[in-house]
Coordinates of C-alpha atoms in Angstrom, one line a residue:
M18 CA 0.0 0.1 0.0
Q19 CA 1.3 3.4 -1.1
A20 CA 2.1 5.9 2.2
K21 CA -0.6 8.4 0.3
E22 CA -3.4 5.6 0.6
E23 CA -2.4 4.8 4.1
Q24 CA -2.8 8.2 5.2
Y25 CA -6.2 8.5 3.3
F26 CA -7.1 5.2 5.0
R27 CA -6.1 6.1 8.3
Y28 CA -8.1 9.7 8.1
I29 CA -11.3 7.6 6.8
E30 CA -11.1 5.3 9.5
A31 CA -10.7 8.0 12.2
V32 CA -13.7 9.7 11.2
L33 CA -16.0 6.7 10.8
F34 CA -14.8 5.4 14.1
W35 CA -15.4 8.5 16.2
Q36 CA -18.2 10.3 14.2
G37 CA -20.0 7.4 13.0
E38 CA -20.3 8.5 9.4
I39 CA -18.1 10.1 6.8
Q40 CA -19.1 12.7 4.0
T41 CA -17.3 12.3 0.6
G42 CA -17.2 16.2 0.2
T43 CA -15.4 16.7 3.6
F44 CA -12.9 14.1 2.8
Q45 CA -12.3 15.4 -0.9
D46 CA -11.9 19.0 0.6
K47 CA -9.6 17.7 3.1
F48 CA -7.1 16.3 0.8
K49 CA -8.0 18.3 -2.5
L50 CA -9.1 15.3 -4.3
S51 CA -11.5 14.9 -7.2
R52 CA -15.2 13.7 -6.0
P53 CA -14.8 10.3 -8.0
S54 CA -11.3 9.7 -6.5
A55 CA -12.4 10.5 -2.8
R56 CA -15.5 8.4 -3.2
R57 CA -13.3 5.6 -4.5
Y58 CA -11.0 5.6 -1.6
V59 CA -13.9 5.9 0.9
T60 CA -15.6 2.7 -0.7
D61 CA -12.3 0.8 -1.2
F62 CA -11.7 1.5 2.4
I63 CA -15.4 0.3 3.6
E64 CA -15.2 -2.5 1.2
S65 CA -11.2 -4.0 1.6
Y66 CA -12.2 -4.1 5.9
Q67 CA -15.8 -5.3 5.6
I68 CA -17.2 -2.2 7.6
A69 CA -20.7 -2.0 8.2
A70 CA -21.8 1.3 6.6
S71 CA -24.3 2.3 4.1
Y72 CA -24.8 5.7 2.1
N73 CA -27.4 7.9 3.4
E74 CA -28.6 10.1 0.8
S75 CA -30.2 12.7 3.0
E76 CA -27.2 13.3 4.8
K77 CA -24.7 12.7 1.9
A78 CA -22.7 10.4 3.8
Y79 CA -21.5 6.6 4.6
V80 CA -23.2 5.9 7.7
L81 CA -21.8 3.2 10.1
T82 CA -24.3 0.8 11.3
S83 CA -22.5 -1.3 13.6
P84 CA -19.2 -1.0 15.5
F85 CA -15.8 -2.1 14.2
T86 CA -12.2 -2.8 15.4
P87 CA -10.0 0.0 13.8
N88 CA -6.9 -1.0 11.8
Y89 CA -5.0 1.9 11.4
I90 CA -5.8 4.1 14.6
S91 CA -5.5 3.6 18.3
Q92 CA -8.7 4.4 20.2
D93 CA -7.5 7.3 21.7
F94 CA -9.6 10.5 21.1
A95 CA -6.2 12.7 20.9
E96 CA -5.3 10.9 17.6
Y97 CA -8.7 11.6 16.0
A98 CA -8.5 15.2 16.8
S99 CA -4.9 15.3 15.3
L100 CA -5.8 13.6 12.2
T101 CA -8.9 15.6 11.6
G102 CA -7.3 19.1 12.8
E103 CA -3.7 18.7 10.7
Q104 CA -3.3 18.6 6.9
Y105 CA -0.9 15.8 7.1
V106 CA 0.0 13.6 10.2
H107 CA 3.4 12.2 10.1
N108 CA 4.3 8.7 11.8
L109 CA 6.5 9.4 14.6
S110 CA 7.0 5.8 15.8
T111 CA 10.4 6.1 15.0
S112 CA 11.0 9.6 15.6
T113 CA 13.4 11.5 18.1
I114 CA 10.4 13.6 18.9
T115 CA 8.3 12.4 21.9
A116 CA 5.8 13.8 24.3
L117 CA 5.1 13.7 28.0
A118 CA 2.8 11.0 29.3
L119 CA 0.1 12.8 30.6
P120 CA -2.9 11.5 32.5
H121 CA -5.2 9.7 30.1
R122 CA -8.9 10.3 30.3
K123 CA -10.9 7.6 28.5
L124 CA -13.5 8.8 25.9
N125 CA -16.3 6.6 24.5
P126 CA -16.7 6.6 20.8
T127 CA -20.5 5.7 21.2
I128 CA -20.6 9.0 23.5
L129 CA -18.7 11.0 21.2
R130 CA -20.5 10.3 18.0
P131 CA -23.5 12.2 18.5
I132 CA -21.7 14.9 20.2
L133 CA -19.5 15.4 17.2
N134 CA -22.3 15.3 14.9
A135 CA -24.6 17.8 17.2
C136 CA -21.6 20.3 16.8
R137 CA -21.2 20.1 13.2
R138 CA -25.2 20.5 12.9
Q139 CA -25.7 22.6 15.9
S140 CA -28.4 20.3 17.1
V141 CA -29.6 19.3 20.5
L142 CA -28.4 16.6 22.7
D143 CA -30.1 15.2 25.9
I144 CA -26.9 14.2 28.1
R145 CA -26.3 12.7 31.8
Y146 CA -23.4 14.6 32.9
Q147 CA -21.4 13.6 36.4
S148 CA -21.5 17.2 38.2
I149 CA -19.2 17.4 41.1
K150 CA -20.9 20.8 42.3
E151 CA -24.5 18.6 42.3
G152 CA -22.8 15.4 43.9
G153 CA -24.0 13.2 41.3
E154 CA -25.4 12.5 37.8
T155 CA -27.7 15.2 36.2
E156 CA -29.8 15.3 33.1
R157 CA -29.0 18.3 30.9
V158 CA -30.6 19.3 27.3
I159 CA -27.6 21.2 25.5
R160 CA -26.8 22.4 22.2
P161 CA -23.2 22.2 21.6
H162 CA -21.0 23.9 19.3
T163 CA -17.2 23.3 19.8
L164 CA -14.9 20.9 21.4
I165 CA -12.1 22.6 23.5
N166 CA -8.8 20.9 24.1
S167 CA -7.8 22.6 27.2
G168 CA -4.1 21.0 27.7
L169 CA -5.1 18.1 30.1
R170 CA -8.6 17.0 28.9
Y171 CA -11.4 18.0 26.4
H172 CA -14.4 20.2 27.1
L173 CA -17.8 20.8 25.1
R174 CA -18.7 24.4 24.9
A175 CA -22.7 24.1 24.8
Y176 CA -25.9 26.4 25.7
C177 CA -27.5 24.5 28.7
E178 CA -31.1 24.7 28.9
K179 CA -30.9 23.9 32.7
A180 CA -28.4 26.8 33.2
K181 CA -29.9 29.0 30.7
G182 CA -26.5 30.0 29.4
F183 CA -23.3 28.9 27.7
R184 CA -21.1 26.4 30.0
D185 CA -18.3 24.2 29.5
F186 CA -18.6 20.5 30.0
S187 CA -15.8 18.0 30.6
L188 CA -16.1 15.3 28.0
S189 CA -15.1 12.7 30.3
R190 CA -17.9 13.3 32.5
I191 CA -20.7 12.9 30.1
V192 CA -21.9 9.5 30.6
S193 CA -24.7 9.2 27.6
A194 CA -25.6 11.4 24.8
S195 CA -28.7 11.2 22.6
P196 CA -30.3 13.4 20.0
E197 CA -33.1 15.5 21.6
F198 CA -35.8 17.2 19.2
I199 CA -38.3 19.0 21.3
S200 CA -35.8 21.7 22.8
K201 CA -37.2 25.2 23.1
A202 CA -34.0 26.9 23.3
Q203 CA -32.6 28.4 20.1
K204 CA -29.2 29.3 21.0
Y205 CA -26.5 28.8 18.9
K206 CA -22.5 29.6 18.4
K207 CA -23.4 33.0 17.2
D208 CA -25.2 33.8 20.4
D209 CA -22.6 32.7 22.7
E210 CA -21.3 36.0 23.6
A211 CA -18.2 35.0 25.5
W212 CA -17.2 33.1 22.6
Q213 CA -17.6 35.8 20.2
Q214 CA -15.7 38.3 22.3
E215 CA -12.2 38.6 21.4
V216 CA -9.8 39.0 24.3
T217 CA -6.0 39.7 24.0
L218 CA -3.6 38.2 26.7
T219 CA -0.2 39.8 27.0
I220 CA 2.5 38.2 28.8
I221 CA 6.1 39.6 29.7
P222 CA 9.1 37.9 31.1
D223 CA 9.1 37.7 34.9
P224 CA 10.4 41.1 36.0
R225 CA 12.0 39.2 39.1
L226 CA 14.6 37.7 36.3
S227 CA 18.1 39.3 35.6
E228 CA 17.9 41.6 32.5
Y229 CA 20.0 39.0 30.6
A230 CA 17.4 36.3 31.7
Q231 CA 14.6 38.3 30.6
Q232 CA 16.0 38.9 27.1
V233 CA 16.3 34.9 26.9
I234 CA 12.5 34.5 27.7
A235 CA 11.6 37.2 25.4
H236 CA 13.6 35.3 22.7
D237 CA 12.0 32.2 23.6
F238 CA 8.5 33.3 23.5
D239 CA 9.0 35.6 20.4
M240 CA 8.3 38.9 22.0
H241 CA 8.7 42.5 20.6
N242 CA 9.8 44.8 23.4
H243 CA 9.5 42.2 26.1
Q244 CA 5.8 41.6 25.1
K245 CA 3.6 38.9 23.5
Q246 CA 0.2 39.3 22.9
I247 CA -2.1 36.2 22.2
K248 CA -5.5 36.4 21.0
T249 CA -8.1 34.5 22.2
N250 CA -11.9 34.7 23.3
A251 CA -13.6 35.2 26.8
A252 CA -14.7 31.5 26.7
L253 CA -11.0 30.5 26.6
I254 CA -9.1 33.2 28.3
N255 CA -8.7 31.3 31.6
Y256 CA -7.7 27.8 30.0
L257 CA -5.0 29.8 28.2
I258 CA -4.1 31.4 31.4
S259 CA -3.9 27.9 33.2
I260 CA -1.9 26.4 30.6
L261 CA 0.7 29.2 30.7
R262 CA 0.7 29.0 34.5
L263 CA -0.3 32.6 35.0
D264 CA -2.7 32.0 37.7
V265 CA -0.1 31.2 40.0
Q266 CA 3.3 32.7 41.1
H267 CA 6.2 30.4 41.4
P268 CA 8.5 31.3 44.3
H269 CA 11.5 31.0 41.9
P270 CA 11.5 33.4 38.8
E271 CA 13.3 30.8 37.0
A272 CA 10.6 28.4 37.1
Q273 CA 8.0 31.2 36.4
Q274 CA 9.5 32.8 33.4
I275 CA 6.6 34.4 32.3
V276 CA 3.9 36.4 34.0
M277 CA 0.8 38.4 32.6
D278 CA 1.4 42.2 32.0
P279 CA 0.0 44.0 34.9
A280 CA -2.3 46.1 32.7
C281 CA -3.6 43.2 30.9
H282 CA -4.4 41.4 34.5
Q283 CA -6.1 44.8 35.5
E284 CA -8.2 45.1 32.3
L285 CA -9.4 41.4 32.5
R286 CA -10.1 41.8 36.2
A287 CA -12.2 45.0 35.3
R288 CA -14.1 43.1 32.8
R289 CA -14.7 40.3 35.1
L290 CA -13.2 37.6 32.9
L291 CA -11.1 36.1 35.6
W292 CA -12.1 33.1 37.4
N293 CA -9.9 33.9 40.3
S294 CA -11.0 37.6 40.8

């Protein structure tokens, strides 16, 4: 098998396994193929590995009719996210590049499929959610729009009818998800004010460092005039702050390295965008 065909099959398998369906047009656009070529690769994969999938004319997609064991991908959701998010994924099994062994959160494809499809269609889901605040499982009717990788886990951004507002749900705490068709709330991604609100995070070298050390840090982070501005939105700003360890101050500046610019911190606090203020 040629490397390019293996690349295509890995992508097709990942989408089918996690989403439960694949649209030829999406695959075609992803790899800049002609429509006949894209359809041929999809049908060749389904036939070669005897995948139980049938073409749904109304959805313009090949829809999985029963589960299957993948041949090309692991059952790790992070791999799916990488394959569908990047134009080309390299095989790093023999590479000198490695990654930290972070805590693994198990995600169930049976639960993820309706969630991923609801995000694409901006449709409504009925979920059962393990709520720490409420001390048990709760039922929620939500309209999700985006998955968020916060560094250590995935969150689902969605309008929640119970909370009457947009909230973040940890994916690993959703224990069931199914389509819901009688929702009264007509809230979509465009209505998520925190998501639509652009925010700029400004970081600087820790001023406790020596001038030379500050110059090194500024170079590391591609700063200009000892400042780096990172644009995100109000819904994600605290995740970004947490990933960059700006929400705590390490007693040793060599470990801290960067801090939030005081003027930026003052502005975010005044706008009540910070969790710890």
